[in-house]
mmCIF file of C-alpha atoms in Angstrom:
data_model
loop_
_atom_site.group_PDB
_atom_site.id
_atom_site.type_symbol
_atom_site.label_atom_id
_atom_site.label_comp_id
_atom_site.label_asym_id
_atom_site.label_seq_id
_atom_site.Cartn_x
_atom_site.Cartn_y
_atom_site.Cartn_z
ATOM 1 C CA UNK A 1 133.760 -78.508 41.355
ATOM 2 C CA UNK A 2 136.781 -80.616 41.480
ATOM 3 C CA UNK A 3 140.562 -79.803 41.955
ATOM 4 C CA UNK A 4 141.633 -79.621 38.547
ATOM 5 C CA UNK A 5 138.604 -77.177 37.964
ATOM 6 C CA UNK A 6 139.736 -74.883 40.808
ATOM 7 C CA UNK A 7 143.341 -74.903 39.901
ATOM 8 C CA UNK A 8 142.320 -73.859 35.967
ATOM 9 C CA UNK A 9 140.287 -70.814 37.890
ATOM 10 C CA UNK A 10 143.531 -69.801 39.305
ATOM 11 C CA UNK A 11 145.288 -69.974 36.343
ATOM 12 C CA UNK A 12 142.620 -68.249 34.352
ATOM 13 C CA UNK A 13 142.562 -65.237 36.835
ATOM 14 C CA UNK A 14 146.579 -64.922 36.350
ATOM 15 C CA UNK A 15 146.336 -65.237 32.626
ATOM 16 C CA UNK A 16 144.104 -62.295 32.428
ATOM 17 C CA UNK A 17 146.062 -60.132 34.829
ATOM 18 C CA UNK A 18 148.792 -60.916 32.917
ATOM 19 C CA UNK A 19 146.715 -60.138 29.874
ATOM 20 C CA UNK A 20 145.579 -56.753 32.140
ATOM 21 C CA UNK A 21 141.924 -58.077 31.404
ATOM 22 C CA UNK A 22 139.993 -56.830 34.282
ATOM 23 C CA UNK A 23 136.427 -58.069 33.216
ATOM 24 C CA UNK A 24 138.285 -61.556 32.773
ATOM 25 C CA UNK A 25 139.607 -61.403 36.593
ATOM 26 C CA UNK A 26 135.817 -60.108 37.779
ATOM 27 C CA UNK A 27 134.958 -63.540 36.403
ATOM 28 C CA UNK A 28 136.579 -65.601 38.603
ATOM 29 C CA UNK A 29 135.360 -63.714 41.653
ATOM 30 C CA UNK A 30 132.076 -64.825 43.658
ATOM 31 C CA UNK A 31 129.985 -61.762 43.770
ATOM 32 C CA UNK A 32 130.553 -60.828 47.024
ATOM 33 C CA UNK A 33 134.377 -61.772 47.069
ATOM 34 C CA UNK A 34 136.945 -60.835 50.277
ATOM 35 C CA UNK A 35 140.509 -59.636 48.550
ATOM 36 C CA UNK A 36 142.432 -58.431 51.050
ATOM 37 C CA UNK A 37 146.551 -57.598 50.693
ATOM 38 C CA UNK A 38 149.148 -55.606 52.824
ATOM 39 C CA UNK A 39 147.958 -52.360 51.152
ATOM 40 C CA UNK A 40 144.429 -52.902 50.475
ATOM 41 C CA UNK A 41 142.910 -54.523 53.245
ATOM 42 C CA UNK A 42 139.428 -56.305 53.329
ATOM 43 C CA UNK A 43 137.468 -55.548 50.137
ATOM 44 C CA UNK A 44 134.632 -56.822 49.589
ATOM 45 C CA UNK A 45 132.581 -57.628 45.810
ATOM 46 C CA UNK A 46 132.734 -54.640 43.758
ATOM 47 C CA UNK A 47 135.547 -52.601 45.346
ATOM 48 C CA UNK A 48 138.014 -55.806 45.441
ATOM 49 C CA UNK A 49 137.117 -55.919 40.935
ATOM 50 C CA UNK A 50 137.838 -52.527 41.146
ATOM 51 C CA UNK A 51 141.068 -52.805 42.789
ATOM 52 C CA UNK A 52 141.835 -55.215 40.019
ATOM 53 C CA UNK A 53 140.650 -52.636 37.111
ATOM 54 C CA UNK A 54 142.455 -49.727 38.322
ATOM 55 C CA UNK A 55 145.401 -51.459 38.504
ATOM 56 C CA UNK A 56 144.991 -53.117 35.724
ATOM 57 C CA UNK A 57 144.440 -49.825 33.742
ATOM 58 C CA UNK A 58 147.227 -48.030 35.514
ATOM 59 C CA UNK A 59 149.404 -50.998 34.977
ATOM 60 C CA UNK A 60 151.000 -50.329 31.386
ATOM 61 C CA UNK A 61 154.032 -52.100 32.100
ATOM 62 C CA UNK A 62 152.979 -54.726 34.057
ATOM 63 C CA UNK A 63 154.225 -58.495 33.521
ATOM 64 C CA UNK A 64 153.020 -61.665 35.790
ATOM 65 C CA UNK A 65 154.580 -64.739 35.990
ATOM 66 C CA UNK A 66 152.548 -67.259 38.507
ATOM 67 C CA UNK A 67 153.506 -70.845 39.542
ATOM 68 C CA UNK A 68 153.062 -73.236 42.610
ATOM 69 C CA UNK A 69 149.502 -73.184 41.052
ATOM 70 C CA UNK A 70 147.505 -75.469 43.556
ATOM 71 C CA UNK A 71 143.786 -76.098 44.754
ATOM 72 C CA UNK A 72 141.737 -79.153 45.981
ATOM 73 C CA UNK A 73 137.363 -78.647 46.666
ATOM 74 C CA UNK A 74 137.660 -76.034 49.511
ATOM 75 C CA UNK A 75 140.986 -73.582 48.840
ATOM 76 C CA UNK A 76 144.134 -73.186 46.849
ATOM 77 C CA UNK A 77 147.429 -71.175 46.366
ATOM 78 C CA UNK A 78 150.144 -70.044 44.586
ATOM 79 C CA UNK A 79 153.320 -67.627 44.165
ATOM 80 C CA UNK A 80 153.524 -64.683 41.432
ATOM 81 C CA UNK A 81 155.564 -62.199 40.719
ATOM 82 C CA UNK A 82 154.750 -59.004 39.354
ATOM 83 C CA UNK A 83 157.080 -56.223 37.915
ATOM 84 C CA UNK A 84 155.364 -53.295 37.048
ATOM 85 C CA UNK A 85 156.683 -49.377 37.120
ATOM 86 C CA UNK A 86 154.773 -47.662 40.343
ATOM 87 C CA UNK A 87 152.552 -45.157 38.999
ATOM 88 C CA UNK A 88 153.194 -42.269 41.520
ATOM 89 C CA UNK A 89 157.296 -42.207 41.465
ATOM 90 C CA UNK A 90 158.025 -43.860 38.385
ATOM 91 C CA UNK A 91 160.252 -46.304 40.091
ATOM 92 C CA UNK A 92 159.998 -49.863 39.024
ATOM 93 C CA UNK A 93 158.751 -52.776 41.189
ATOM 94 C CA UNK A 94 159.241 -56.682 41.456
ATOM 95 C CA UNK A 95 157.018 -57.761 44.161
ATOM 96 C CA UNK A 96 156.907 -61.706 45.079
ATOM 97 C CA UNK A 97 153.557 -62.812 46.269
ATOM 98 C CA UNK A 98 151.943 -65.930 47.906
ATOM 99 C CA UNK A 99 148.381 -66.063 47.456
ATOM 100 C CA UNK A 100 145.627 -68.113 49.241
ATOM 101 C CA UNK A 101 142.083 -68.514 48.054
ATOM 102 C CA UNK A 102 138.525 -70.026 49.353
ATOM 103 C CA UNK A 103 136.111 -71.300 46.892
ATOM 104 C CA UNK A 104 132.403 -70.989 46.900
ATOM 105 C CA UNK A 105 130.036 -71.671 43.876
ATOM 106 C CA UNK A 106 132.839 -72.587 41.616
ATOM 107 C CA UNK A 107 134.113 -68.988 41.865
ATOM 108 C CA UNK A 108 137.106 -67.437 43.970
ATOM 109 C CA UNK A 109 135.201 -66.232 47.161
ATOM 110 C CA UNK A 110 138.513 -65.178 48.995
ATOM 111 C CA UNK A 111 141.489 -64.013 47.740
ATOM 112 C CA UNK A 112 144.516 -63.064 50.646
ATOM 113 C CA UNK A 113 147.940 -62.095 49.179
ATOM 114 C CA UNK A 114 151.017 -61.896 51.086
ATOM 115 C CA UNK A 115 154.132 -59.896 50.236
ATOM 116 C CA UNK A 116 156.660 -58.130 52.193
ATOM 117 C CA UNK A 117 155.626 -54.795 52.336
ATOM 118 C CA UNK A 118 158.663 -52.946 53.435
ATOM 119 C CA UNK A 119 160.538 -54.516 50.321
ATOM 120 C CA UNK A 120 157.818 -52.826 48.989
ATOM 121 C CA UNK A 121 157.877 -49.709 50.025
ATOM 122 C CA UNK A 122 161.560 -49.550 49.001
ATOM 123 C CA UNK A 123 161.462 -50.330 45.732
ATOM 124 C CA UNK A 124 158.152 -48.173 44.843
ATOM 125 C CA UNK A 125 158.989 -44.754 47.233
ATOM 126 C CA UNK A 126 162.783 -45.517 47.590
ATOM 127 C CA UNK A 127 164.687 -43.951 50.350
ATOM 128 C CA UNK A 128 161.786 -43.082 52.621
ATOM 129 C CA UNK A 129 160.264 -46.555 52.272
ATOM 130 C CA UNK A 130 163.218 -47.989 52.597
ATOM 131 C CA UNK A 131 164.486 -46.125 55.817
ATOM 132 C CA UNK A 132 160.322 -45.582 57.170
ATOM 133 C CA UNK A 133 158.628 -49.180 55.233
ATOM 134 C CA UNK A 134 158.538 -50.930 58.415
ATOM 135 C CA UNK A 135 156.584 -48.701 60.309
ATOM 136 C CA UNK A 136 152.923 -48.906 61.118
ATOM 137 C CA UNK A 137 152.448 -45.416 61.090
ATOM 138 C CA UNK A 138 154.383 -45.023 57.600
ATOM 139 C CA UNK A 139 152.025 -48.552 56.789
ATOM 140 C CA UNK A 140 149.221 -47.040 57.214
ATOM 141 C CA UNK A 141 149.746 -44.282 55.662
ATOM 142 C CA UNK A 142 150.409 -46.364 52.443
ATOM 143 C CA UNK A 143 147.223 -48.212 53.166
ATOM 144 C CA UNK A 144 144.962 -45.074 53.622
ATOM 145 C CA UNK A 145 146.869 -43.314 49.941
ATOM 146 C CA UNK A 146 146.398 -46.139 48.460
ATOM 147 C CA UNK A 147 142.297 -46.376 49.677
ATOM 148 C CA UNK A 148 141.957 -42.874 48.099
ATOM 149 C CA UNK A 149 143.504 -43.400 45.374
ATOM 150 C CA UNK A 150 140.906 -46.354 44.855
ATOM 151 C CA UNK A 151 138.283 -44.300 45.637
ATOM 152 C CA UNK A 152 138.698 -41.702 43.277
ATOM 153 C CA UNK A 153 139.021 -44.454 40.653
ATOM 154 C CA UNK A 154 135.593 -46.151 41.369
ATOM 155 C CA UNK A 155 133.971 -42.004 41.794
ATOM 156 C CA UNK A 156 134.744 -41.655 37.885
#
C-alpha cells in the first residue's frame, strides 16, 4: 500500500470517531493491533476496539477535529483534538493529541497517542487532578479506574 492509501486510513479512522462509529474504527485496525495511550496502556486486538466502542458509546458529546494527517509505506501521524464531557464528573474536556501509527497488511497495526496527562486530569477530575495529576501514584490510579472501567464494558 502506498502513502496516499495509508494517509486515507488515518483519515477514515478519525472520520468515524468523529462519526462515534466504532465498527468503522475496528476496520482500520490489524487484528491483533497495539493501542496504547497515557491511560490505557498496551492493548492488544480486541480490547484496544473495545476501548474505542466504549468510548465511543459513552461519548455523547464528543467532537474530533484531526489534522497534520501524514503517512508514507511503514508509519504515519497526526494531531487531534477531542472535546468531549468526562463521563464520571460531568466536567468537560479538550484534550490535544499526537498520534503515531505502524502499518501492517494495509491496516493500522499500532496506534500510540500522546497527550499531557496532568492537563488531563485537571480538566476531567478538577482540583484533585489538578493539584495530584502529576503523580505516578495518582497516574496510576487513573490508569488502573480506567482498566476497570474497560473491563466491565467488554464483561456485558
Amino acid at each position: 500500500m502506498h502513502s496516499a492509501s495509508h494517509k486515507a486510513l488515518i483519515q477514515k479512522f478519525y472520520s468515524c470517531l468523529a462519526a462515534r462509529d466504532a465498527a468503522g474504527m475496528a476496520a482500520c485496525y490489524h487484528p491483533d493491533v497495539l493501542f496504547s495511550d497515557p491511560v490505557f496502556v498496551d492493548l492488544r486486538g480486541a480490547r484496544a476496539r473495545g476501548m474505542w466502542r466504549m468510548l465511543c458509546e459513552r461519548g455523547v458529546d464528543l467532537e474530533i477535529e484531526a489534522s497534520g494527517i501524514a503517512a508514507d509505506e511503514q508509519a504515519g501521524r497526526a494531531h487531534w483534538e477531542a472535546w468531549y464531557t468526562y463521563s464520571a464528573t460531568g466536567r468537560r474536556v479538550h484534550n490535544s493529541i499526537d498520534a503515531r501509527f505502524i502499518f501492517r497488511d494495509s491496516l493500522i497495526a499500532e496506534h500510540r497517542d500522546h497527550f499531557d496527562l496532568w492537563a488531563w486530569a485537571s480538566q476531567a477530575l478538577g482540583m484533585p487532578g489538578r493539584l495530584l495529576g502529576w503523580a505516578p501514584p495518582f497516574q496510576n490510579a487513573i490508569r488502573r479506574r480506567a482498566g476497570a472501567a474497560l473491563d466491565g464494558f467488554l464483561a456485558k
